[in-house]
Coordinates of C-alpha atoms in Angstrom, one line a residue:
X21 CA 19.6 -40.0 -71.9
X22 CA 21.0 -38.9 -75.6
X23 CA 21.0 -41.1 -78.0
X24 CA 23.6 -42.9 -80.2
X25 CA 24.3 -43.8 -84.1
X26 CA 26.0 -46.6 -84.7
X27 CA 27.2 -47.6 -88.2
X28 CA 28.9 -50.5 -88.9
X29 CA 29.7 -52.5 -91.8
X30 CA 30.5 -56.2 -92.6
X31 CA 31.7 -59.2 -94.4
X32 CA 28.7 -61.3 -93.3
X33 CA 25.0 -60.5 -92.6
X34 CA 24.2 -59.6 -88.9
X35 CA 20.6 -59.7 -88.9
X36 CA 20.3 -63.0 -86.6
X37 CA 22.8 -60.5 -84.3
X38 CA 20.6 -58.0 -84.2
X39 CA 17.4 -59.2 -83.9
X40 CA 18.7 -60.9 -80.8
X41 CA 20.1 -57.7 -79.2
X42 CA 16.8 -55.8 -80.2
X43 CA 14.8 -58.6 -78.1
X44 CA 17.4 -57.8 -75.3
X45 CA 16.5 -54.0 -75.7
X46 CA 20.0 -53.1 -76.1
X47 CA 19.0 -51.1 -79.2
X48 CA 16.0 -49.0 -80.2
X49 CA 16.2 -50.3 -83.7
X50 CA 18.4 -51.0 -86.8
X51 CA 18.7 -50.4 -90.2
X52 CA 20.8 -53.2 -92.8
X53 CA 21.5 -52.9 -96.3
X54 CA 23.8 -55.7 -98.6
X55 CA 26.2 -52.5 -100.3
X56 CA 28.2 -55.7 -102.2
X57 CA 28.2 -58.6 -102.5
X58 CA 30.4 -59.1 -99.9
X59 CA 29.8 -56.0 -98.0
X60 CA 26.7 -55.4 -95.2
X61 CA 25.8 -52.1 -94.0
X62 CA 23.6 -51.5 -90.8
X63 CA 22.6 -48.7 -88.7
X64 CA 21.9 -49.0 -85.3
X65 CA 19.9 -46.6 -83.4
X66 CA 20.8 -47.4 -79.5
X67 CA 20.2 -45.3 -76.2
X68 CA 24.0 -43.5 -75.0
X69 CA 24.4 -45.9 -71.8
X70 CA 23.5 -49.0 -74.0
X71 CA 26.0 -48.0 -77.3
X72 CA 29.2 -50.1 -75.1
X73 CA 26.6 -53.2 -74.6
X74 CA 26.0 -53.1 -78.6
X75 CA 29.5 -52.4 -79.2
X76 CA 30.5 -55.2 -77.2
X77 CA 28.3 -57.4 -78.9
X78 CA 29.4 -56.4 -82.4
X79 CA 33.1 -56.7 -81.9
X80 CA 32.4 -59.9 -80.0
X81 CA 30.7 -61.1 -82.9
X82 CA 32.7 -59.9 -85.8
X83 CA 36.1 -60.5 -84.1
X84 CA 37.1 -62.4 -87.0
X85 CA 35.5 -60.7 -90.0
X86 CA 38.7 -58.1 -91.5
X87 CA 35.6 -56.3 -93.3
X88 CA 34.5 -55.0 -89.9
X89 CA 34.3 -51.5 -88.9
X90 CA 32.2 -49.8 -86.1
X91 CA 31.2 -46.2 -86.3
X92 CA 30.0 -44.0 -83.6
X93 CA 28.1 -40.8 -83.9
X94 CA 26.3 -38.8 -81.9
X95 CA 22.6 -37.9 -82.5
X96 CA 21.0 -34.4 -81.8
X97 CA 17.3 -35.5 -82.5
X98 CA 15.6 -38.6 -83.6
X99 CA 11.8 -39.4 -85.0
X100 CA 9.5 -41.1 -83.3
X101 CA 10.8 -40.7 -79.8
X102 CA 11.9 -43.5 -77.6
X103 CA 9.5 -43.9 -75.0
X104 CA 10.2 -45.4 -71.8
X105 CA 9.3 -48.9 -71.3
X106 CA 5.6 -50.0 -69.8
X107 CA 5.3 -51.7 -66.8
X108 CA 4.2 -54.5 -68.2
X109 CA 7.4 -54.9 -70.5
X110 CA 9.7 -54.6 -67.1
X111 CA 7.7 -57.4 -65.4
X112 CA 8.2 -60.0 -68.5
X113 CA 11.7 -58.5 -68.4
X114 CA 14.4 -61.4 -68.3
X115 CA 16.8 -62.0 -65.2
X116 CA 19.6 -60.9 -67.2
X117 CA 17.8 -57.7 -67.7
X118 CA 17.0 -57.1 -63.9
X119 CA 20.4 -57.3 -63.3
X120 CA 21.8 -53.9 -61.9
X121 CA 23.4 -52.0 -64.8
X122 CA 27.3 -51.0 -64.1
X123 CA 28.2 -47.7 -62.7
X124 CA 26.2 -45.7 -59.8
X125 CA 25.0 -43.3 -63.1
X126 CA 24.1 -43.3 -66.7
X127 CA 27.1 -42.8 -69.0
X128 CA 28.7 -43.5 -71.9
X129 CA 30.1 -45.7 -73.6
X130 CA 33.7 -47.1 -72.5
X131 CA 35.0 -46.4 -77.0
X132 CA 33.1 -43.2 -76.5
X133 CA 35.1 -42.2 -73.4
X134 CA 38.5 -43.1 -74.7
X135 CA 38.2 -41.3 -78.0
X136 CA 37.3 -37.8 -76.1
X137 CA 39.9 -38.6 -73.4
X138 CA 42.4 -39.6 -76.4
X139 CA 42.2 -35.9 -78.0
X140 CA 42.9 -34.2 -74.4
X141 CA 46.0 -35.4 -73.9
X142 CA 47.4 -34.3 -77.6
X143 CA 50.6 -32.3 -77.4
X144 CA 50.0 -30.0 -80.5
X145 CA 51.0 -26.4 -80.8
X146 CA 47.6 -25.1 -79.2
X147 CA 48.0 -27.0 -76.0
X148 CA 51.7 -25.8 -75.8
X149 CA 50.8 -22.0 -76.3
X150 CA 47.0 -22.2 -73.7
X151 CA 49.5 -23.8 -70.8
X152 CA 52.1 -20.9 -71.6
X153 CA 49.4 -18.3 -71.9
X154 CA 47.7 -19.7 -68.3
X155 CA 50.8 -19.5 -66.5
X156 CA 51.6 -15.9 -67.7
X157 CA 48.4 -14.4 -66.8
X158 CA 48.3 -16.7 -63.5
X159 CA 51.6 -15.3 -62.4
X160 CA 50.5 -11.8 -63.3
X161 CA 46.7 -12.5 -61.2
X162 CA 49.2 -13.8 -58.3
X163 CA 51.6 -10.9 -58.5
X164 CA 49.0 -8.5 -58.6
X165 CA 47.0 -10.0 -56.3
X166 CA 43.5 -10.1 -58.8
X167 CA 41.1 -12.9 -58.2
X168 CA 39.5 -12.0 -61.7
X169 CA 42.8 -12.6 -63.5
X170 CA 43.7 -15.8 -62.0
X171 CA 40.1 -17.1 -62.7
X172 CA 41.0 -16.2 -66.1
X173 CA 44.0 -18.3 -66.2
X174 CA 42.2 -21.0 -64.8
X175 CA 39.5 -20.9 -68.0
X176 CA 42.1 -21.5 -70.5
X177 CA 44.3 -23.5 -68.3
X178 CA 44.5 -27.3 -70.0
X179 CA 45.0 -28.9 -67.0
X180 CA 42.2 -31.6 -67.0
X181 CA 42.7 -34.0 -70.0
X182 CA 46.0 -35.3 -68.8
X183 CA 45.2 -36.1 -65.0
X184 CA 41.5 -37.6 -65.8
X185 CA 43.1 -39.3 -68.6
X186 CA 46.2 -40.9 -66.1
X187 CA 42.8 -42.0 -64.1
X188 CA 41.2 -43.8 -67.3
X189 CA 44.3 -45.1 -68.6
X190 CA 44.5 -46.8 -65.2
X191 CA 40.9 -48.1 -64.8
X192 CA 41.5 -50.1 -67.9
X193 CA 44.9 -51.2 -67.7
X194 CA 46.2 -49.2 -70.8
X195 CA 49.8 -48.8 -70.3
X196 CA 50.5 -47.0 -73.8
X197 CA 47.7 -44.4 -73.3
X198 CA 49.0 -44.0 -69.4
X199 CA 52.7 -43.5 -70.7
X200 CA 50.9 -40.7 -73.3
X201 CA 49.0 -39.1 -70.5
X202 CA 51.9 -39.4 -67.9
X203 CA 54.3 -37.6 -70.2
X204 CA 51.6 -35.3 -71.7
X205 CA 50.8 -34.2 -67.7
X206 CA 55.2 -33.7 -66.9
X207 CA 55.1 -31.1 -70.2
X208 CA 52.4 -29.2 -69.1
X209 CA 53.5 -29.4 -65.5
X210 CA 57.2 -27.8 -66.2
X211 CA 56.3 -25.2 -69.2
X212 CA 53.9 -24.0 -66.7
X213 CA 56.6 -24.4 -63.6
X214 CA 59.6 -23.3 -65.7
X215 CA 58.0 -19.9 -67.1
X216 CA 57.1 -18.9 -63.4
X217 CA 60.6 -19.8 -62.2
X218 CA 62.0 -17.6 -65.0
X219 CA 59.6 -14.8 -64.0
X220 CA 60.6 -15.3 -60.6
X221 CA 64.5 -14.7 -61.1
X222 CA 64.4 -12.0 -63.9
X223 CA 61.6 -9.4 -61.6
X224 CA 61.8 -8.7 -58.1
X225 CA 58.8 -8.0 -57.4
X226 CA 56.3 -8.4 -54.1
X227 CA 55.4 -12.0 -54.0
X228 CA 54.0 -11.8 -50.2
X229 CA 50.6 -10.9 -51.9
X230 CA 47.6 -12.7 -50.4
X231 CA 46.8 -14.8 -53.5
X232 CA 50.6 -16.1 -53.2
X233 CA 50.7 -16.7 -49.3
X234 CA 47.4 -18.5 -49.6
X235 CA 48.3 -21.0 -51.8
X236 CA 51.7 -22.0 -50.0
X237 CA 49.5 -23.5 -46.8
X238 CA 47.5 -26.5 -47.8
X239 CA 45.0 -28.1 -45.0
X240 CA 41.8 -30.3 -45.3
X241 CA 39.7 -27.9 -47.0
X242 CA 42.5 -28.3 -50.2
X243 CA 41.9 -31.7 -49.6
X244 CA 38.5 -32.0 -49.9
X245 CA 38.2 -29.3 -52.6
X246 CA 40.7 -31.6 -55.0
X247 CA 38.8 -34.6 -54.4
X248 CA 35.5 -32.6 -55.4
X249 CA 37.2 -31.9 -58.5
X250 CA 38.3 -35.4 -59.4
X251 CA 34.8 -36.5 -58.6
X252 CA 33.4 -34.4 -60.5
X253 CA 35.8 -34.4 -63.7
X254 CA 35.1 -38.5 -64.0
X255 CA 31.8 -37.8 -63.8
X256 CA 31.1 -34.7 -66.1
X257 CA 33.3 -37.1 -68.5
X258 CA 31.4 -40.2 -68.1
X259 CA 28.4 -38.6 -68.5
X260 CA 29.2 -37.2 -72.1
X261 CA 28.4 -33.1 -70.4
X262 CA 30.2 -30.5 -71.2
X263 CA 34.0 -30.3 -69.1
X264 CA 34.7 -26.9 -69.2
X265 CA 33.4 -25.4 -66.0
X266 CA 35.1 -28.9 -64.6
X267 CA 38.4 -27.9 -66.1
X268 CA 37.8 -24.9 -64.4
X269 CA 37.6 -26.4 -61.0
X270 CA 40.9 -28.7 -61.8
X271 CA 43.0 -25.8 -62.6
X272 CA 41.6 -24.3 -59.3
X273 CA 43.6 -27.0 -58.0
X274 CA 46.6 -27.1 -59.9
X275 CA 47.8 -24.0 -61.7
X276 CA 47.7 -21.5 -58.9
X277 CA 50.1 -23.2 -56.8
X278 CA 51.9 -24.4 -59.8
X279 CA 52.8 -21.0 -60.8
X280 CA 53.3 -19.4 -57.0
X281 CA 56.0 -22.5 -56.5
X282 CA 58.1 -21.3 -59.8
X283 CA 58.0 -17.8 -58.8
X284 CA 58.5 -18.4 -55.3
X285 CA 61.5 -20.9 -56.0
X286 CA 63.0 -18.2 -58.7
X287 CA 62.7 -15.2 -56.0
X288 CA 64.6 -17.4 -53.1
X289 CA 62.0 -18.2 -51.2
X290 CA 62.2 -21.9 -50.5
X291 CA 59.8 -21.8 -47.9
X292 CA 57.2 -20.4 -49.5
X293 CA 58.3 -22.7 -52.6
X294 CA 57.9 -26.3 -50.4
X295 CA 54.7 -25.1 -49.4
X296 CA 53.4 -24.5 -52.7
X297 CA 54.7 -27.2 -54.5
X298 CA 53.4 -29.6 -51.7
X299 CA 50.1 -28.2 -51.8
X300 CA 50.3 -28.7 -55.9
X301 CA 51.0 -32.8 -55.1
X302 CA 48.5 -32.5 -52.7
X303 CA 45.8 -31.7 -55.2
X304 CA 47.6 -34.0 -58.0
X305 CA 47.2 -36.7 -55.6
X306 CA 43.9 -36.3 -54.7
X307 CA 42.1 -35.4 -58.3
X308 CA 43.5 -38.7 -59.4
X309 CA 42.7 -40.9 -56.8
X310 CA 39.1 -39.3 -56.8
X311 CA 38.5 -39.8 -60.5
X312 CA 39.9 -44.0 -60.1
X313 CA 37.4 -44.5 -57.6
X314 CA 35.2 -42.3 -59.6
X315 CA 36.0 -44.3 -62.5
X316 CA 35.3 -47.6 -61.0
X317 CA 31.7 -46.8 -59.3
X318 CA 31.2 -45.9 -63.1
X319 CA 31.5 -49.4 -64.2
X320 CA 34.3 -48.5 -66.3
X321 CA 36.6 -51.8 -66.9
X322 CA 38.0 -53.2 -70.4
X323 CA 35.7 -56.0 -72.3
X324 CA 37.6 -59.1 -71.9
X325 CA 38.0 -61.0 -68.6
X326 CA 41.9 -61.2 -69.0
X327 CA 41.8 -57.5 -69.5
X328 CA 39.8 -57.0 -66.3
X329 CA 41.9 -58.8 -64.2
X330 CA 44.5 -57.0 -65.4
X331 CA 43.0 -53.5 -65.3
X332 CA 41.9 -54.6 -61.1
X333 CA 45.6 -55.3 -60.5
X334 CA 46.5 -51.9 -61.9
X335 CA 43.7 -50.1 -60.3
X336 CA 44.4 -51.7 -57.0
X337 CA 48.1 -51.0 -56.8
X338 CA 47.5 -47.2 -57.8
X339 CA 45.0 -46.6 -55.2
X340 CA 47.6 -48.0 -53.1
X341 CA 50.0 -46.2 -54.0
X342 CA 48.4 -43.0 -54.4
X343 CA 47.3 -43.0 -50.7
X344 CA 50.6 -44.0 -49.0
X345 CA 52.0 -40.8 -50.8
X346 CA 48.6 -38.7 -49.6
X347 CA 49.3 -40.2 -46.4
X348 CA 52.8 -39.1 -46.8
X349 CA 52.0 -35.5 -48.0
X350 CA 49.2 -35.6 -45.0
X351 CA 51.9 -36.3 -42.6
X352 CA 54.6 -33.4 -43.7
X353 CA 51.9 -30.7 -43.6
X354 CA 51.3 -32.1 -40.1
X355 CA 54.9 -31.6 -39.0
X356 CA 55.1 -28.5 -41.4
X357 CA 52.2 -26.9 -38.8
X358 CA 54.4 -28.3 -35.8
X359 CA 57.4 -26.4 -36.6

């Protein structure tokens, strides 16, 4: 597992801190220096899936010191390297210690996670112009029925950030960064919907083209496909791996039939429009719910108990929720087949 840098600096000296956390093996070492005389600096060396356990611990202890500040940086290479523990450490471990760790993997920690989340859900010029730019070359790979073009819209598509971040937002019961991340989703979602539309009523063209027809049928393979992506968004996120391949696999889900519904819609075809734009809820659906549950095997959850219980609430009332409308969806491409 990479490790992690921590700086931090404070009003008082935090070696009794630290030498307790080291004897815990949260850390693989640290590093303190009196800058002023009313000033500590330290640098903490930890292990990526213990940096939220330090963290924790600092803020915990430092909640009421203004001259706090935690830094986080991440480390390419470090000398000596950590070696795993001996057998003969684990044994003397203490019960705390043998406790199971949270979440089913390795990951991150929970500060980590929210500042890389935070910066995918920005609404700058960039984002605006890659979800323009994805739905014109998606509706031109559905139009002319390419494969290779619509996998090229998919690549700069920025679809991920704001659904995994929707997901997070949830897990810990952060309203404000669920209201960004909501409204950050509903922008991307219509520029990429309107411009489709548009292309839809000003050219008549053939939009019967297998790449179209496909994506205006949804059945359990969709299903499982945007649950796979979810999953694995969450994960490649918790993890601290690269998400571009996953963002890939997200826009699989979403901007295909995005685009077919607004051209669809704009060329009269309502038909064809309903069953595009109820595979696209389908897949919204799905990808969320996937990346909660995701979320929550992960051990994500917020650092105080209030907070929690809060957070559980949330969570529990969106999975709800998101089934009863998958169940919904389930059902109307049930009678959809009837008919």
């Amino acid at each position: 597992m990479a490790e992690r840098l921590i700086e931090v600096f404070s009003g008082s000296d935090p070696e009794k801190d630290l030498k307790e956390m080291l004897e815990e093996k949260q850390m693989i070492g640290y590093w303190t220096v009196k800058t002023t005389e009313e000033l500590w600096q330290t640098k903490i060396l930890a292990l990526a899936e213990n940096s939220e356990k330090v963290l924790d611990s600092l803020e915990q202890r430092f909640t009421q010191d203004e001259s706090f500040r935690a830094i986080l940086f991440q480390v390419e290479a470090s000398l000596p390297r950590a070696q795993e523990e001996e057998k003969e450490e684990q044994n003397q471990a203490t019960e705390e210690e043998k406790k199971p760790k949270k979440g089913i993997f390795k990951r991150i920690s929970r500060e980590e996670l929210y500042h890389d989340i935070s910066e995918m859900i920005s609404n700058d010029a960039v984002d605006i112009a890659m979800i323009v730019l994805s739905a014109i070359v998606a509706t031109i790979g559905l139009v002319r029925n390419s494969p290779a073009i619509i996998i090229g819209a998919m690549v700069i598509a920025p679809m991920l950030g704001p659904n995994v971040a929707q997901s997070f937002a949830t897990t810990l019961g952060d309203f404000g960064l669920l209201a960004k991340s909501v409204r950050t989703n509903l922008i991307r979602i219509g520029l990429g919907f309107a411009f489709a539309l548009v292309f839809g009523l000003l050219f008549r063209l053939d939009y019967t083209t297998h790449e179209i027809t496909s994506r205006t049928v949804a059945n359990l393979g969709d299903i499982v496909l945007a649950f796979a992506s979810g999953t694995a968004a969450a994960l490649s996120i918790t993890s601290g791996v690269s998400t571009s391949l996953i963002g890939v696999m997200v826009a699989v889900s979403l901007m295909p039939p995005l685009a077919a519904a607004g051209m669809l819609l704009g060329s009269g075809n309502i038909e064809g429009f309903s069953g595009a734009i109820l595979l696209f809820f389908v897949n919204i659906v799905c990808i969320n719910l996937a990346s909660i549950i995701t979320f929550r095997l992960q051990g994500i959850e917020p650092r105080s108990w209030w907070e929690a219980n809060k957070a559980g609430k949330a969570v529990r009332v969106t999975i709800i929720g998101w089934v009863v409308v998958l169940g919904l969806l389930a059902l109307s491409l049930f009678l959809s087949e009837l008919l």
